[in-house]
Short mmCIF file of C-alpha atoms in Angstrom, two decimals:
data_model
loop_
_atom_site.label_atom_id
_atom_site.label_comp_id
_atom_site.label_asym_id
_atom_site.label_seq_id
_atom_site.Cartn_x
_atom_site.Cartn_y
_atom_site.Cartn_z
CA UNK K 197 0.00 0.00 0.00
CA UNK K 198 1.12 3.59 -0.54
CA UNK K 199 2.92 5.24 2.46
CA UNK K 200 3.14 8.87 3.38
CA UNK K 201 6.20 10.53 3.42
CA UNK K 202 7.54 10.42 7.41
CA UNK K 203 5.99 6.66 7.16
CA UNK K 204 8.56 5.98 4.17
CA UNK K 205 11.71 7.79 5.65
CA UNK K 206 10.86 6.58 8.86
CA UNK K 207 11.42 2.64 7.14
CA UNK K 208 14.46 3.88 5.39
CA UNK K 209 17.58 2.42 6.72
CA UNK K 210 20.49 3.20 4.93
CA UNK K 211 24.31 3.51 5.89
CA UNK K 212 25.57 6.59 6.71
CA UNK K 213 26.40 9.59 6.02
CA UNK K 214 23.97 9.48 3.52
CA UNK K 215 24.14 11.37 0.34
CA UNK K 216 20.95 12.84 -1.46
CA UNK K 217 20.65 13.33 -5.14
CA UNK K 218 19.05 16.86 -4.63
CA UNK K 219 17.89 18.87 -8.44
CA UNK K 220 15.91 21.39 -6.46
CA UNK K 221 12.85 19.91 -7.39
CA UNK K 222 9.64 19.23 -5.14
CA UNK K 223 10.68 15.23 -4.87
CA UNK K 224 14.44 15.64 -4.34
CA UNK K 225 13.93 18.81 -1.53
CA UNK K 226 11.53 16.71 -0.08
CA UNK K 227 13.35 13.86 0.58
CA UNK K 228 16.72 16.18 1.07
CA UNK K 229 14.30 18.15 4.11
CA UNK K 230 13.23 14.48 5.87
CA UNK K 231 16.55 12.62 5.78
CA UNK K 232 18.19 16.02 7.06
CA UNK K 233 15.43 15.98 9.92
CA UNK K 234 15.80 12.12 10.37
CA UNK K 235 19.71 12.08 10.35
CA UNK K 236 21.26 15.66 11.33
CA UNK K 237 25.17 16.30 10.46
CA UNK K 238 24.96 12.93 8.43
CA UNK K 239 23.46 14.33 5.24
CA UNK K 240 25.09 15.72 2.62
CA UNK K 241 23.54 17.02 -0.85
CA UNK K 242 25.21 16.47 -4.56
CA UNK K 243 23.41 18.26 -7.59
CA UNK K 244 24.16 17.40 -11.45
CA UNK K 245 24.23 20.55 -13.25
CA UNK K 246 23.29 18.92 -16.43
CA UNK K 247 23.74 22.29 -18.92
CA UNK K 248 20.74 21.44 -20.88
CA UNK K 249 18.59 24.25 -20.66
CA UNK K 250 19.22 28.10 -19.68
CA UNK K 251 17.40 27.80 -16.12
CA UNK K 252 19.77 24.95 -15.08
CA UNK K 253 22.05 28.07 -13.44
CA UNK K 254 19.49 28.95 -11.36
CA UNK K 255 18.34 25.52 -10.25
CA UNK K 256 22.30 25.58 -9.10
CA UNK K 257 21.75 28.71 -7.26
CA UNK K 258 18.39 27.87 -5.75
CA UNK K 259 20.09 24.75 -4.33
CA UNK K 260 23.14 26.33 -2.90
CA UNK K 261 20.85 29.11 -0.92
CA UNK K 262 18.52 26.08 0.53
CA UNK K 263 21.38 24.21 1.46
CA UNK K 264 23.64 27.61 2.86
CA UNK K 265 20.16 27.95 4.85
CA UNK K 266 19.63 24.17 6.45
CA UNK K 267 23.32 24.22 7.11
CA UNK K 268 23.73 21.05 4.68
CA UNK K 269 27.45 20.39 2.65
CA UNK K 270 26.49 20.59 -1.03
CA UNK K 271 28.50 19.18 -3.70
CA UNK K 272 27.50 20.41 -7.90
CA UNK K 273 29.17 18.31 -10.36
CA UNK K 274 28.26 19.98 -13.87
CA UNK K 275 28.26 17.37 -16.58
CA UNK K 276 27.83 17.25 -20.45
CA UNK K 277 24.36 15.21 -20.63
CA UNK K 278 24.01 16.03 -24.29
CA UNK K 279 22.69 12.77 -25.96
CA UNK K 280 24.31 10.66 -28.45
CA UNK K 281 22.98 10.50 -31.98
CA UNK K 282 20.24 7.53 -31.25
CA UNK K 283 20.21 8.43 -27.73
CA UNK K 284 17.36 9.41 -26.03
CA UNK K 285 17.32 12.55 -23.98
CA UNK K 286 16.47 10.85 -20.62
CA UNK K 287 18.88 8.47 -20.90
CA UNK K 288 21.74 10.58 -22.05
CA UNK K 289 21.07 12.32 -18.74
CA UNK K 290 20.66 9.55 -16.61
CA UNK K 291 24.14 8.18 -17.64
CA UNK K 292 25.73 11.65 -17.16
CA UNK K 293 24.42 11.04 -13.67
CA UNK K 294 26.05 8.00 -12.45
CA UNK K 295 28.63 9.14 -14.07
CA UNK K 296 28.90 11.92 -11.63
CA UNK K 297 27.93 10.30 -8.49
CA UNK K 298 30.92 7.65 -9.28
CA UNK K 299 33.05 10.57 -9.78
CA UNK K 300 32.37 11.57 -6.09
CA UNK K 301 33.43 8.57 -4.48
CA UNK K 302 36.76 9.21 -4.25
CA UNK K 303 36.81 12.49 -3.89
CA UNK K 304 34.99 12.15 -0.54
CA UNK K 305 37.15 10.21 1.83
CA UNK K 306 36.32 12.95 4.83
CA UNK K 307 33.57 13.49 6.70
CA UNK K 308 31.03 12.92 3.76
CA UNK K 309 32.45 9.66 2.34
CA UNK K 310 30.01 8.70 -0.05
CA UNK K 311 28.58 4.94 1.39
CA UNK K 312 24.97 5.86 0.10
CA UNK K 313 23.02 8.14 -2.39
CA UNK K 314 18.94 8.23 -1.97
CA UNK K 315 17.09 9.38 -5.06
CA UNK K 316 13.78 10.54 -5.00
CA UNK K 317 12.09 8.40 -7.18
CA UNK K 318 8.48 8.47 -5.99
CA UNK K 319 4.99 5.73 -6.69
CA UNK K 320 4.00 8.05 -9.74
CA UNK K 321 7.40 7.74 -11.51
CA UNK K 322 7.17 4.11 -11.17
CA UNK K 323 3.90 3.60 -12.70
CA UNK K 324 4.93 6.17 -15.47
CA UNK K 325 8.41 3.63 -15.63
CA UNK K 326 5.72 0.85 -15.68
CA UNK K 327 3.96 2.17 -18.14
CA UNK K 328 6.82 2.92 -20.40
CA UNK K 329 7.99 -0.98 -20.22
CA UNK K 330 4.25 -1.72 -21.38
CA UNK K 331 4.04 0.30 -23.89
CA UNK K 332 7.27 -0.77 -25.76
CA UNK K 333 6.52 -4.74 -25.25
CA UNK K 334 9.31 -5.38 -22.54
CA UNK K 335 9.89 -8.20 -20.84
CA UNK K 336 10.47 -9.27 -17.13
CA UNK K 337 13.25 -6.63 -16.60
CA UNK K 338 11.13 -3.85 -18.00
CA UNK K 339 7.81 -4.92 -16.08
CA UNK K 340 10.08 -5.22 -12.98
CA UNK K 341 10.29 -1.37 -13.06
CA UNK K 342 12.72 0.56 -11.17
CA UNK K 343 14.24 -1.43 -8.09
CA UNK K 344 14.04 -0.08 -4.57
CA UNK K 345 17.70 -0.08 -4.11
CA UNK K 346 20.43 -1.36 -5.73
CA UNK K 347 24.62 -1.19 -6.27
CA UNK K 348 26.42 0.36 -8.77
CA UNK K 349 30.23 1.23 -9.24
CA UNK K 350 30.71 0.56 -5.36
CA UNK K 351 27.84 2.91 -4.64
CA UNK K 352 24.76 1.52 -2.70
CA UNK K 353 21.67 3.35 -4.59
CA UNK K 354 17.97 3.54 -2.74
CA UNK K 355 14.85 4.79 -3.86
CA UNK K 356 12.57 4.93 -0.54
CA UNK K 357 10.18 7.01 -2.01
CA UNK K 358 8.74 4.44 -4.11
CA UNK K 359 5.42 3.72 -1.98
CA UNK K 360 4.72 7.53 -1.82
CA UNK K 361 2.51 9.23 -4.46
CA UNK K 362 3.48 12.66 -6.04
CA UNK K 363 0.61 14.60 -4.20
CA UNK K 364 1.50 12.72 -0.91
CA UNK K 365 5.30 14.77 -1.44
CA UNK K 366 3.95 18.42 -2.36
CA UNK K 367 1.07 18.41 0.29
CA UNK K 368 4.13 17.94 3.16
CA UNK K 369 6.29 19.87 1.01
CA UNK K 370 3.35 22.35 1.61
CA UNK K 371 3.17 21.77 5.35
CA UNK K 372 6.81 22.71 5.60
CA UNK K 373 6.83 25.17 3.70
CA UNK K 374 9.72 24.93 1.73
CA UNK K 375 10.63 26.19 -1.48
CA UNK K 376 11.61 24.04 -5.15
CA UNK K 377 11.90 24.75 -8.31
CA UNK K 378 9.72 23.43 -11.13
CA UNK K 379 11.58 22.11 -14.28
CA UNK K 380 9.82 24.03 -17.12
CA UNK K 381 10.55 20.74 -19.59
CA UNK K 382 8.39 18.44 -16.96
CA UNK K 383 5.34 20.46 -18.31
CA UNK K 384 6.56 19.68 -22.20
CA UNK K 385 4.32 16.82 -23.30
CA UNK K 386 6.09 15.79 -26.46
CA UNK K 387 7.94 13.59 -24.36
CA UNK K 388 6.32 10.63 -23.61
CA UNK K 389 6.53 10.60 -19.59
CA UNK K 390 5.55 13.66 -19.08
CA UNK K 391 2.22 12.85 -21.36
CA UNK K 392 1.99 9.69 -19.08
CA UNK K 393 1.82 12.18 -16.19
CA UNK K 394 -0.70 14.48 -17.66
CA UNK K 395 -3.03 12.38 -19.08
CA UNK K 396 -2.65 8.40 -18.44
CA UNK K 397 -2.45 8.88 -14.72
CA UNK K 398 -4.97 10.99 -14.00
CA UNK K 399 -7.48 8.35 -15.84
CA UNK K 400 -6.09 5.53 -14.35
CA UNK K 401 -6.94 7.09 -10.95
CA UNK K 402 -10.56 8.21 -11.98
CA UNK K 403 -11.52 4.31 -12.84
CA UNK K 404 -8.78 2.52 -10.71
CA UNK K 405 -8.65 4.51 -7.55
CA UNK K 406 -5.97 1.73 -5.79
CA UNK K 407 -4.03 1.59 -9.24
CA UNK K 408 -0.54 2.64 -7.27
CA UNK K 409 -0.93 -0.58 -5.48
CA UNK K 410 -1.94 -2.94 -7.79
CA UNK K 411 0.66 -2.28 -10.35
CA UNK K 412 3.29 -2.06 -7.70
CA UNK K 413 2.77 -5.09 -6.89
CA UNK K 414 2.71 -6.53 -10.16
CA UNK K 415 6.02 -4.94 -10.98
CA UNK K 416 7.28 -6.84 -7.30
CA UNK K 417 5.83 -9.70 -8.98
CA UNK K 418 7.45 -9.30 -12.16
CA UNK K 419 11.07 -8.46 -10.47
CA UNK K 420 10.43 -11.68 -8.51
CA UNK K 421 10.26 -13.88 -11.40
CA UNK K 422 13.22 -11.65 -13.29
CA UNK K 423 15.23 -12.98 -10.01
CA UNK K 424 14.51 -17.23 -10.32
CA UNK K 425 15.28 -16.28 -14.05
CA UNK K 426 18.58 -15.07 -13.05
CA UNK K 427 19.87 -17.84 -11.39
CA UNK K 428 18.66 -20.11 -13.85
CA UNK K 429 20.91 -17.99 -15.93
CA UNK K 430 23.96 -18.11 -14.10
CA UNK K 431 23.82 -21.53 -13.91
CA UNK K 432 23.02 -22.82 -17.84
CA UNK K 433 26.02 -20.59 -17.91
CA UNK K 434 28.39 -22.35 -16.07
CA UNK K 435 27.12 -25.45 -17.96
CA UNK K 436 27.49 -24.26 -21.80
CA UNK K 437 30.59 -22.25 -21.06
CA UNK K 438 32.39 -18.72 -21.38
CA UNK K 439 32.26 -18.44 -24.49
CA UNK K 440 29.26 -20.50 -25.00
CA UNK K 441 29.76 -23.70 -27.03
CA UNK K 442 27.06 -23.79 -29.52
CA UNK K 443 26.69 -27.97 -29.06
CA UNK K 444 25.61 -27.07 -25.48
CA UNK K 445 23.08 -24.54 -26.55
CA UNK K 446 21.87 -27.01 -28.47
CA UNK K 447 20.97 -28.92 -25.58
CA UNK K 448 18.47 -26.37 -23.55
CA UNK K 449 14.91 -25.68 -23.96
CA UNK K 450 14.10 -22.52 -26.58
CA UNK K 451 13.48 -20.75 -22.94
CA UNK K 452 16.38 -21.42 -21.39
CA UNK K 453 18.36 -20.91 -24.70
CA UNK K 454 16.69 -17.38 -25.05
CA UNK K 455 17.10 -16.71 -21.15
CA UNK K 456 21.00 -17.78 -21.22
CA UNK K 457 22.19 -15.87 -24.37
CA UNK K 458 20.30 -12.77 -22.82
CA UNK K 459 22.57 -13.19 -19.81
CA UNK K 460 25.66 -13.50 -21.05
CA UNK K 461 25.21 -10.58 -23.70
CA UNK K 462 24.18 -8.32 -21.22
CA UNK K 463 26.57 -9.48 -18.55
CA UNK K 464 29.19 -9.55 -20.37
CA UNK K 465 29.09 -7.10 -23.13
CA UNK K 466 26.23 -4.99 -21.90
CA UNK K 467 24.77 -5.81 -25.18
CA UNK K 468 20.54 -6.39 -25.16
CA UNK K 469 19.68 -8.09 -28.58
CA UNK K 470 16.45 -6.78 -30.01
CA UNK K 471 13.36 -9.90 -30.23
CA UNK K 472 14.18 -10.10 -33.60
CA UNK K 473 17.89 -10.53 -33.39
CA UNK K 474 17.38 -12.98 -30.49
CA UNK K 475 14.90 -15.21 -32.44
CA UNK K 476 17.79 -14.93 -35.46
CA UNK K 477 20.45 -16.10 -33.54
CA UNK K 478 18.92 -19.29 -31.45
CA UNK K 479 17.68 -20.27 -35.13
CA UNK K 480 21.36 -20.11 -36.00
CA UNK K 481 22.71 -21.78 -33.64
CA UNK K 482 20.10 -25.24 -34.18
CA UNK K 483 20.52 -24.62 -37.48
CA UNK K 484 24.46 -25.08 -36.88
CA UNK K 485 24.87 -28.75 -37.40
CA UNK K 486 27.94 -29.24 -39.28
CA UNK K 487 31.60 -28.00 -39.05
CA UNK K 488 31.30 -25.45 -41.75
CA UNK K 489 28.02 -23.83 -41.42
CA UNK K 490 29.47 -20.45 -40.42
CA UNK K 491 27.37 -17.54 -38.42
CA UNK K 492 27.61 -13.95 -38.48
CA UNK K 493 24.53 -11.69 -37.27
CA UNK K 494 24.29 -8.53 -35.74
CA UNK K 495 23.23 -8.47 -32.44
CA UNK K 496 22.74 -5.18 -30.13
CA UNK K 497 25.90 -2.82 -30.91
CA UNK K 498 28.19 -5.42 -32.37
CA UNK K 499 28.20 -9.01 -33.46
CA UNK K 500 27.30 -12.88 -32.81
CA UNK K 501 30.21 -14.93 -34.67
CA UNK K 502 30.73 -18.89 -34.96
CA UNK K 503 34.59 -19.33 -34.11
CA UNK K 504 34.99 -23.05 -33.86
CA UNK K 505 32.67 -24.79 -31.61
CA UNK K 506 32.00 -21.64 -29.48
CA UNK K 507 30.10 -18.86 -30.30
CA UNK K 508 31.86 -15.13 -29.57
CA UNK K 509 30.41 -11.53 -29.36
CA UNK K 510 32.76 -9.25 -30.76
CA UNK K 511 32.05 -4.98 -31.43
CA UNK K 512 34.32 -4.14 -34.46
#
């Protein structure tokens, strides 16, 4: 069930100091304002500067004067979150991100080591994240949605917000009576996220009044399964190989076969074939019966090659 805002911080557990992904936003000074009241002297504040739009000064400068005025140490790492051509906005930034956060870690070895960052992900952005997956025919990874916490480049990540809606945040943001800035492209509805937001949301709550719930829980449910199919992974891996050998393949079910060529693409080459290059490449490898029959298909950004009696992933 959905939580209110001192019921979710008051759950959250994390190491300390803690470190709070603040933009200056409603979500972020929220969750900045009730770890700073839960934990005094062991928070400390880090904002991206991404440089993508002419307010993004400002948001700097609104974030400096609430943190010069709660007495909070605030870090600003300014980053180049342009995207690459084929690269969606949102994920151009999101990379730019972690990529900043990472650059922290060893910078802080003082009083504000970096052990944990909290993001303020809240229950609307993980229906919108839901959503998203649905609408682009994802599988268990997608439907999972956005995990509650997780590690990444020796950083432990949380998202304790998750069970709290968006309203929940600006009516004790209200209460409080702090300031935040609003991101002028969050109103923009040519992207799709924010149309989510505007429009699918609001309907979803008009017939489905519990819909935060529900689909929460299917996403848990989803995640859940992802899991079991992760081990099973990990362990057809062991069994065929590293690199695979394509008599082995042979050997597993079209699932497993799907599930352990996703898993060693992605952890190994962080490369996630498309359906159709996926369905391509398990018919090549039962169509590869004799010595010669060679295979060479392009999988993700780079390439699923026949070298002997293994098959290798290679990006030119």
């Amino acid at each position: 069930m959905t939580l209110s805002l001192p019921q979710a911080v008051a759950a959250f557990s994390p190491a300390l100091p803690l470190t709070v992904a603040y933009s200056g936003g409603a979500d972020s000074t929220a969750l900045l304002l009730a770890c700073a009241q839960k934990w005094p002297g062991q928070v400390h504040a880090v904002h991206v500067h991404h440089g993508l739009q002419a307010a993004a000064d400002d948001f700097e400068v609104h974030c400096q004067r609430v943190c010069a005025a709660l007495d909070l140490p605030l870090t600003v790492q300014k980053v180049d979150a342009r995207p690459a051509p084929g690269q969606s906005p949102e994920d151009a930034a999101r990379r730019a991100r972690y990529k900043a956060f990472e650059a922290l870690a060893p910078l802080n070895k003082g009083e504000f080591a970096i052990k944990s960052i909290a993001v303020a992900h809240h229950a609307d952005d993980q229906m919108e994240t839901l959503l998203l997956a649905l609408s682009r025919g994802a599988g268990l990874p997608g439907l999972s949605a956005m995990p509650s916490s997780w590690t990444r480049g020796g950083i432990h990540y949380h998202r304790p917000l998750l069970r709290v809606a968006g309203q929940e945040i600006r009516r004790w943001l209200a209460e409080q009576g702090a300031a935040f800035v609003d991101d002028p492209s969050n109103q923009q509805e040519r992207f799709t996220r924010n149309r989510i937001r505007a429009q699918v949301l609001p309907a979803l709550a008009a017939c489905f009044p519990q819909f935060r719930d529900t689909l929460a829980r299917s996403a848990q449910h989803a995640a859940q399964a992802q899991a079991l199919l992760l081990e099973v992974a990990q362990q057809d891996l062991v069994q065929v190989g590293v690199p695979p050998r394509i008599k082995l393949l042979q050997t597993l079910s079209q699932s497993r076969l799907a599930n352990v060529l996703r898993y060693w693409l992605q952890s190994g080459y962080q490369a996630t074939p498309t359906t159709a290059q996926l369905d391509e490449l398990m018919r090549q490898i039962a169509a590869c019966q004799t010595r010669g029959h060679a295979m060479h298909l392009k999988v993700a950004h780079g390439f699923c090659q026949r070298r002997g009696p293994e098959l290798h992933w290679y990006n030119p």
